[in-house]
Structure formats: structure tokens, C-alpha cells
PDB file of C-alpha atoms in Angstrom:
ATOM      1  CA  UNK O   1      20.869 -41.018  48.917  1.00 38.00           C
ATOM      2  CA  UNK O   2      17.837 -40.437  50.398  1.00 40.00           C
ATOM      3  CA  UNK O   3      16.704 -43.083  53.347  1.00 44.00           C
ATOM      4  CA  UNK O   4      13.309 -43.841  51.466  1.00 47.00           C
ATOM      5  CA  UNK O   5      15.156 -44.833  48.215  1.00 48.00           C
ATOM      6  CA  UNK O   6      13.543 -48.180  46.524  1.00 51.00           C
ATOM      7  CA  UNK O   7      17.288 -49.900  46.094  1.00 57.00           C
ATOM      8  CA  UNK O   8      15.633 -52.667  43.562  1.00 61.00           C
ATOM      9  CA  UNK O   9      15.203 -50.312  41.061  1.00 72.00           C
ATOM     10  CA  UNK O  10      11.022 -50.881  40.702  1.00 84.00           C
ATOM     11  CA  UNK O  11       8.215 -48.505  41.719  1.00 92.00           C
ATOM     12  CA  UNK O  12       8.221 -46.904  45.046  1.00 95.00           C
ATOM     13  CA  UNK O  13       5.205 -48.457  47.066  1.00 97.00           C
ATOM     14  CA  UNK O  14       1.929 -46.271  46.812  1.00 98.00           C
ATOM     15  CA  UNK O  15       0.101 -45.664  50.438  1.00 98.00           C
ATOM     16  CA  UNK O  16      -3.078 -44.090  49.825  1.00 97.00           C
ATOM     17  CA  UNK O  17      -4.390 -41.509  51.679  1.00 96.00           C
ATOM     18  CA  UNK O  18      -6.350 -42.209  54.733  1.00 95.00           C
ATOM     19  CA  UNK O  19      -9.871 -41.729  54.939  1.00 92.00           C
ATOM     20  CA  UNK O  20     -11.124 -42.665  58.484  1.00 96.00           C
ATOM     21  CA  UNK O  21     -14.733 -41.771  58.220  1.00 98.00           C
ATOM     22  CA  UNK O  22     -15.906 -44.649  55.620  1.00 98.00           C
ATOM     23  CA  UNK O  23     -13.794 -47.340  57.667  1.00 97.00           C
ATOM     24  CA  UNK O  24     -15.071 -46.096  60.778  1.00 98.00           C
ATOM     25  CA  UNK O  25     -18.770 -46.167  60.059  1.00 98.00           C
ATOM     26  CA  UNK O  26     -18.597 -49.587  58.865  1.00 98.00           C
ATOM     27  CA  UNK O  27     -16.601 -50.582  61.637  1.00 97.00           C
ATOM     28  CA  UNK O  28     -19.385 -49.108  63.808  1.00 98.00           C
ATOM     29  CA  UNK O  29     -21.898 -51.673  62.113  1.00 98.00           C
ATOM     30  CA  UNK O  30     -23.709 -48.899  59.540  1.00 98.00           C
ATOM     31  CA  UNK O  31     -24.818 -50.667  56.633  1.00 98.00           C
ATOM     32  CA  UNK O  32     -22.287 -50.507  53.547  1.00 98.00           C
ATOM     33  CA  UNK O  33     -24.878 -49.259  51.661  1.00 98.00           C
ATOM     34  CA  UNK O  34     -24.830 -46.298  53.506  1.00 98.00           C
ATOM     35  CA  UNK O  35     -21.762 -46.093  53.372  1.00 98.00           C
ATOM     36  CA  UNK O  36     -21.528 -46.143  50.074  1.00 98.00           C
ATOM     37  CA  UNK O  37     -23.870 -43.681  49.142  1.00 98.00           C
ATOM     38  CA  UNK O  38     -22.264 -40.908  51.650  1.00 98.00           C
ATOM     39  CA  UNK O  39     -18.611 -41.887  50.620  1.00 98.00           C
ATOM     40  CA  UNK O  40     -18.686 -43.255  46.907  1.00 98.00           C
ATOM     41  CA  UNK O  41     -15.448 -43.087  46.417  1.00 97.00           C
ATOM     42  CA  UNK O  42     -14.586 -45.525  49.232  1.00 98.00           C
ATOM     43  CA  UNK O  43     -12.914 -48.580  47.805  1.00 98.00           C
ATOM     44  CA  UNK O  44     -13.639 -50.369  50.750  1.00 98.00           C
ATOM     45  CA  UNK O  45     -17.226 -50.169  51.557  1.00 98.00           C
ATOM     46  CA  UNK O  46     -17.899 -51.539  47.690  1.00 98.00           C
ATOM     47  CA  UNK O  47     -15.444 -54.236  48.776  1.00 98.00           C
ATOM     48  CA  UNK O  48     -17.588 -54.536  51.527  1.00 98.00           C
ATOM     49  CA  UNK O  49     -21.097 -54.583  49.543  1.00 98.00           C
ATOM     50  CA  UNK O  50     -19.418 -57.154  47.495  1.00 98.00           C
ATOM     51  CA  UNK O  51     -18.515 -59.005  50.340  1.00 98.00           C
ATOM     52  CA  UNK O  52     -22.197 -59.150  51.434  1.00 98.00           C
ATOM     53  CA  UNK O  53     -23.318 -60.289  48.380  1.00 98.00           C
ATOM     54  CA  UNK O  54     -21.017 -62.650  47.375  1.00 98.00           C
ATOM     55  CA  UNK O  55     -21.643 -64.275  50.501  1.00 98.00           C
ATOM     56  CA  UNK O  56     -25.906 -64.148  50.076  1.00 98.00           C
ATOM     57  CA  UNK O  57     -25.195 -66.316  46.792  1.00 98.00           C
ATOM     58  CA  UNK O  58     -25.355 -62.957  44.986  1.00 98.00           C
ATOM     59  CA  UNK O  59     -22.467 -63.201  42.423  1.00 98.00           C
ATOM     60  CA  UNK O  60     -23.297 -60.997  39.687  1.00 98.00           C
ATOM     61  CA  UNK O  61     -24.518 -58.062  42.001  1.00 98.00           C
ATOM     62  CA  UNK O  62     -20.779 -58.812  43.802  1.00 98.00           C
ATOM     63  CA  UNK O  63     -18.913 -58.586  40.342  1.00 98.00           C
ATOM     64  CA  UNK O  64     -21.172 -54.909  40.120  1.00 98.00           C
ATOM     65  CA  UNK O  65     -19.802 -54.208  43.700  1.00 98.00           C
ATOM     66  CA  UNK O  66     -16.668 -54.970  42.927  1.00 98.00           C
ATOM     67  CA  UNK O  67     -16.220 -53.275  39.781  1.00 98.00           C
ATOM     68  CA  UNK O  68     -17.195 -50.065  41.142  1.00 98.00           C
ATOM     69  CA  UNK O  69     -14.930 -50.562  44.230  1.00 98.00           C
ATOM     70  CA  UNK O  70     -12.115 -51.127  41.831  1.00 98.00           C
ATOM     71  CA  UNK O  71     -12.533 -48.291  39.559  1.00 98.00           C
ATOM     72  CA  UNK O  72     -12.478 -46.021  42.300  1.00 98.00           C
ATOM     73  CA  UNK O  73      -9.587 -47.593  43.859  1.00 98.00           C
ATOM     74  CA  UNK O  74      -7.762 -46.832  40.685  1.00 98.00           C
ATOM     75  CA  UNK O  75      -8.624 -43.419  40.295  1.00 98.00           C
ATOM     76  CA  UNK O  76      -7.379 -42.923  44.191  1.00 98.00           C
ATOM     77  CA  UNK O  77      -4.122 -44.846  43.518  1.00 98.00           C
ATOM     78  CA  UNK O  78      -3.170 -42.514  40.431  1.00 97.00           C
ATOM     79  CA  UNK O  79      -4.351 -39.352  42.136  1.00 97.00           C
ATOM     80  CA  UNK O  80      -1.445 -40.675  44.548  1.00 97.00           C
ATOM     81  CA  UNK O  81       1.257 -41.403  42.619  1.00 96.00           C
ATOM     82  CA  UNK O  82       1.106 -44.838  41.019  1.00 96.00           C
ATOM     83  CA  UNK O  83       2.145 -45.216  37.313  1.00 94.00           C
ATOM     84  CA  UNK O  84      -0.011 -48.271  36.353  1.00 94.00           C
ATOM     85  CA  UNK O  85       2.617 -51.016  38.327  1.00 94.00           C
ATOM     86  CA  UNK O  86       4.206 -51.399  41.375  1.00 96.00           C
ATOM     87  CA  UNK O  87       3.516 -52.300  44.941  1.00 98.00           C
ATOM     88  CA  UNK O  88      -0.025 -51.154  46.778  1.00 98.00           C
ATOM     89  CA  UNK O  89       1.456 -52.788  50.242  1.00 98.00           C
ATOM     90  CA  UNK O  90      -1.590 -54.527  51.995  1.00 98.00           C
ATOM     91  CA  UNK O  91       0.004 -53.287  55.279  1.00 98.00           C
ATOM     92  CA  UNK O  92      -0.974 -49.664  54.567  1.00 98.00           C
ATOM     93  CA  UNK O  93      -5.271 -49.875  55.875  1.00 97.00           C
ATOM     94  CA  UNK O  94      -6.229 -47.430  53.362  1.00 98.00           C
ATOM     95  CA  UNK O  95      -5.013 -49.545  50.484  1.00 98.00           C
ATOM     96  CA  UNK O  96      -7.208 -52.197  51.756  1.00 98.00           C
ATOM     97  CA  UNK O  97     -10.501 -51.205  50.479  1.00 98.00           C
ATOM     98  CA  UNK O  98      -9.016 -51.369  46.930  1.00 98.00           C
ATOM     99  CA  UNK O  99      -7.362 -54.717  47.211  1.00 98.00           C
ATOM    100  CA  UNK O 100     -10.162 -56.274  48.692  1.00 98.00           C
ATOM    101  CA  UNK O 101     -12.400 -54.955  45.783  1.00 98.00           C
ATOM    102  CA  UNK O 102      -9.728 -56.540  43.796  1.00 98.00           C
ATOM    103  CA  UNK O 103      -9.934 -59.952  45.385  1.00 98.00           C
ATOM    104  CA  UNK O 104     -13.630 -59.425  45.042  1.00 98.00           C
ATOM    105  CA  UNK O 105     -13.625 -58.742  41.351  1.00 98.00           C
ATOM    106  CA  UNK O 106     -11.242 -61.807  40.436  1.00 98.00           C
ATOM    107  CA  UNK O 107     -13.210 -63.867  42.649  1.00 98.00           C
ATOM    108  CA  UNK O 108     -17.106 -62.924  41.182  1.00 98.00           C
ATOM    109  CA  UNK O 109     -15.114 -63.110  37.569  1.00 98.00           C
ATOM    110  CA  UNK O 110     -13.893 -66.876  38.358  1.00 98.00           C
ATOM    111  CA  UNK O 111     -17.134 -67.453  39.273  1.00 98.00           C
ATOM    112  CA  UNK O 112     -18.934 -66.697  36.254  1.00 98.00           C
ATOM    113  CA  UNK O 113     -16.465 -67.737  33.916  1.00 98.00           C
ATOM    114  CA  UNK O 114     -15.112 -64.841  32.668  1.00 98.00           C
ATOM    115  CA  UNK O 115     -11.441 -66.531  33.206  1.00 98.00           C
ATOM    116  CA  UNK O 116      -9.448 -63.830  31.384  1.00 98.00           C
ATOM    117  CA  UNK O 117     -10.892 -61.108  34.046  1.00 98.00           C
ATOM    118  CA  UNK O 118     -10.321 -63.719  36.665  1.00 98.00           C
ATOM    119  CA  UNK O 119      -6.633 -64.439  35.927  1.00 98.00           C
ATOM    120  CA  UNK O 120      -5.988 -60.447  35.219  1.00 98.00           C
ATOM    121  CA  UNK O 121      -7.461 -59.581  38.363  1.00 98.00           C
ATOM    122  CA  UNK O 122      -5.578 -62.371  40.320  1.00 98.00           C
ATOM    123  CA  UNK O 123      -1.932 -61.430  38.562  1.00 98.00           C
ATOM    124  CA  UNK O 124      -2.760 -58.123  39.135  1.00 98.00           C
ATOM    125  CA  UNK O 125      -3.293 -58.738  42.961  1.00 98.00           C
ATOM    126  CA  UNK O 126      -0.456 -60.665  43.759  1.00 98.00           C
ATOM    127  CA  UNK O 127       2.023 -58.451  41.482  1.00 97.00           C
ATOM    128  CA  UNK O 128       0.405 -55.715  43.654  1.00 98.00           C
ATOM    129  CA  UNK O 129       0.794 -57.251  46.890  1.00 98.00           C
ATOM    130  CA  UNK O 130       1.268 -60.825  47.886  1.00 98.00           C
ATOM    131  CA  UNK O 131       0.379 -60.444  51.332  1.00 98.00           C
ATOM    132  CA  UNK O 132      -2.810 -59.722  50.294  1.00 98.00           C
ATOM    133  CA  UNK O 133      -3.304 -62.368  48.013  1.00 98.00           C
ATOM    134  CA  UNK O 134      -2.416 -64.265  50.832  1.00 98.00           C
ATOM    135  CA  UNK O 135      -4.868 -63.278  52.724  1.00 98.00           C
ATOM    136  CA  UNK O 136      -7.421 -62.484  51.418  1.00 97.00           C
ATOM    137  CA  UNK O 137      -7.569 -65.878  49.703  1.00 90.00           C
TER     138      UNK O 137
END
């Protein structure tokens, strides 16, 4: 039995691949935009955009965000592994980006009453990790 064997029976957890160079530029303070545009697959600097424009009041341009961050945090969790269900641990930074755009998506969705999106995204967050959910809000 190998030492990394998921005892319960469910998915393994799926850690996504790190990529530094989006994180660190927008830790840095460059412009998610920027970001974006030299690293489009980043989950996390559309989470980011749709942070920023959530917070400016702008909810349908933060559903956009979102949606893109999502979709490309999809495509990066099956290029890893994941089967559609399972745990995407919070914990792991590079799964951030797409559980943020996550959040983000639910949250925009809520907000314009599109409550089937809204509760989708939400199940699908906390099923994915509750930590997140948690935090994240």
C-alpha cells in the first residue's frame, strides 16, 4: 500500500501545477490586466480582475472575469488529473486562482439572479474544498 493512498475510497486530491510568474507579478502590484493578457491561462489573475470589478460595483464585467478564470481553471485541473469530482485542496496556492474564480462566479451569479449558476457554483466550491468556501466567503 502505497503511503499516498486516499483510504476513503474518493478521488485523490488534484494540486495543480505551479506557475510562479502570474502570482508573482500581481503580487508585485502589476495590473491584472496585464497579467492577464501575458498569462491567459492564469486562473488567478481573472479571479483577480473579477475581484476588481466586483468591488468597483462592476458585476456583470466580474461574472465575464470570472467565467473566463473558471474555464481555464478547468482545463488546468483536467490537464492534471481530475475526473470531473473530487477535492482541489485550497491549501495547494496554485489551486487558488481557480477557486477564487469560482467564488467569484457564484458570487456575480447570486448577484444577478441567475440562482441555478449561483447554487452550482457554490455546491461545487464547497464539494471542492470547504476551506475555501470558508474563506473566501
Amino acid at each position: 500500500m502505497s503511503i499516498h493512498e486516499n483510504l476513503l475510497g474518493g478521488p485523490s486530491p488534484t494540486h495543480l501545477p505551479d506557475d510562479p510568474e502570474p502570482r508573482e507579478l500581481l503580487a508585485n502590484g502589476t495590473a491584472p490586466a496585464d497579467v492577464a493578457a501575458k498569462y491567459p491561462t492564469s486562473s488567478l489573475a481573472w479571479a483577480q480582475l473579477a475581484d476588481e470589478a466586483y468591488e468597483g460595483g462592476r458585476v456583470i464585467e466580474s461574472y465575464a472575469y470570472a467565467r473566463t478564470g473558471y474555464h481555464r481553471g478547468l482545463d488546468a485541473l483536467r490537464r492534471a488529473g481530475w475526473k470531473g469530482h473530487g477535492p482541489v485542496p485550497f491549501e495547494h496556492e496554485p489551486n487558488r486562482g481557480f477557486l477564487r474564480a469560482l467564488h467569484a462566479l457564484a458570487r456575480a451569479a447570486g448577484d444577478i439572479g441567475e440562482k441555478d449558476e449561483y447554487e452550482r457554483c457554490s455546491t461545487f466550491l464547497r464539494d471542492s474544498s470547504q476551506t475555501a468556501a470558508d474563506t473566501l466567503g
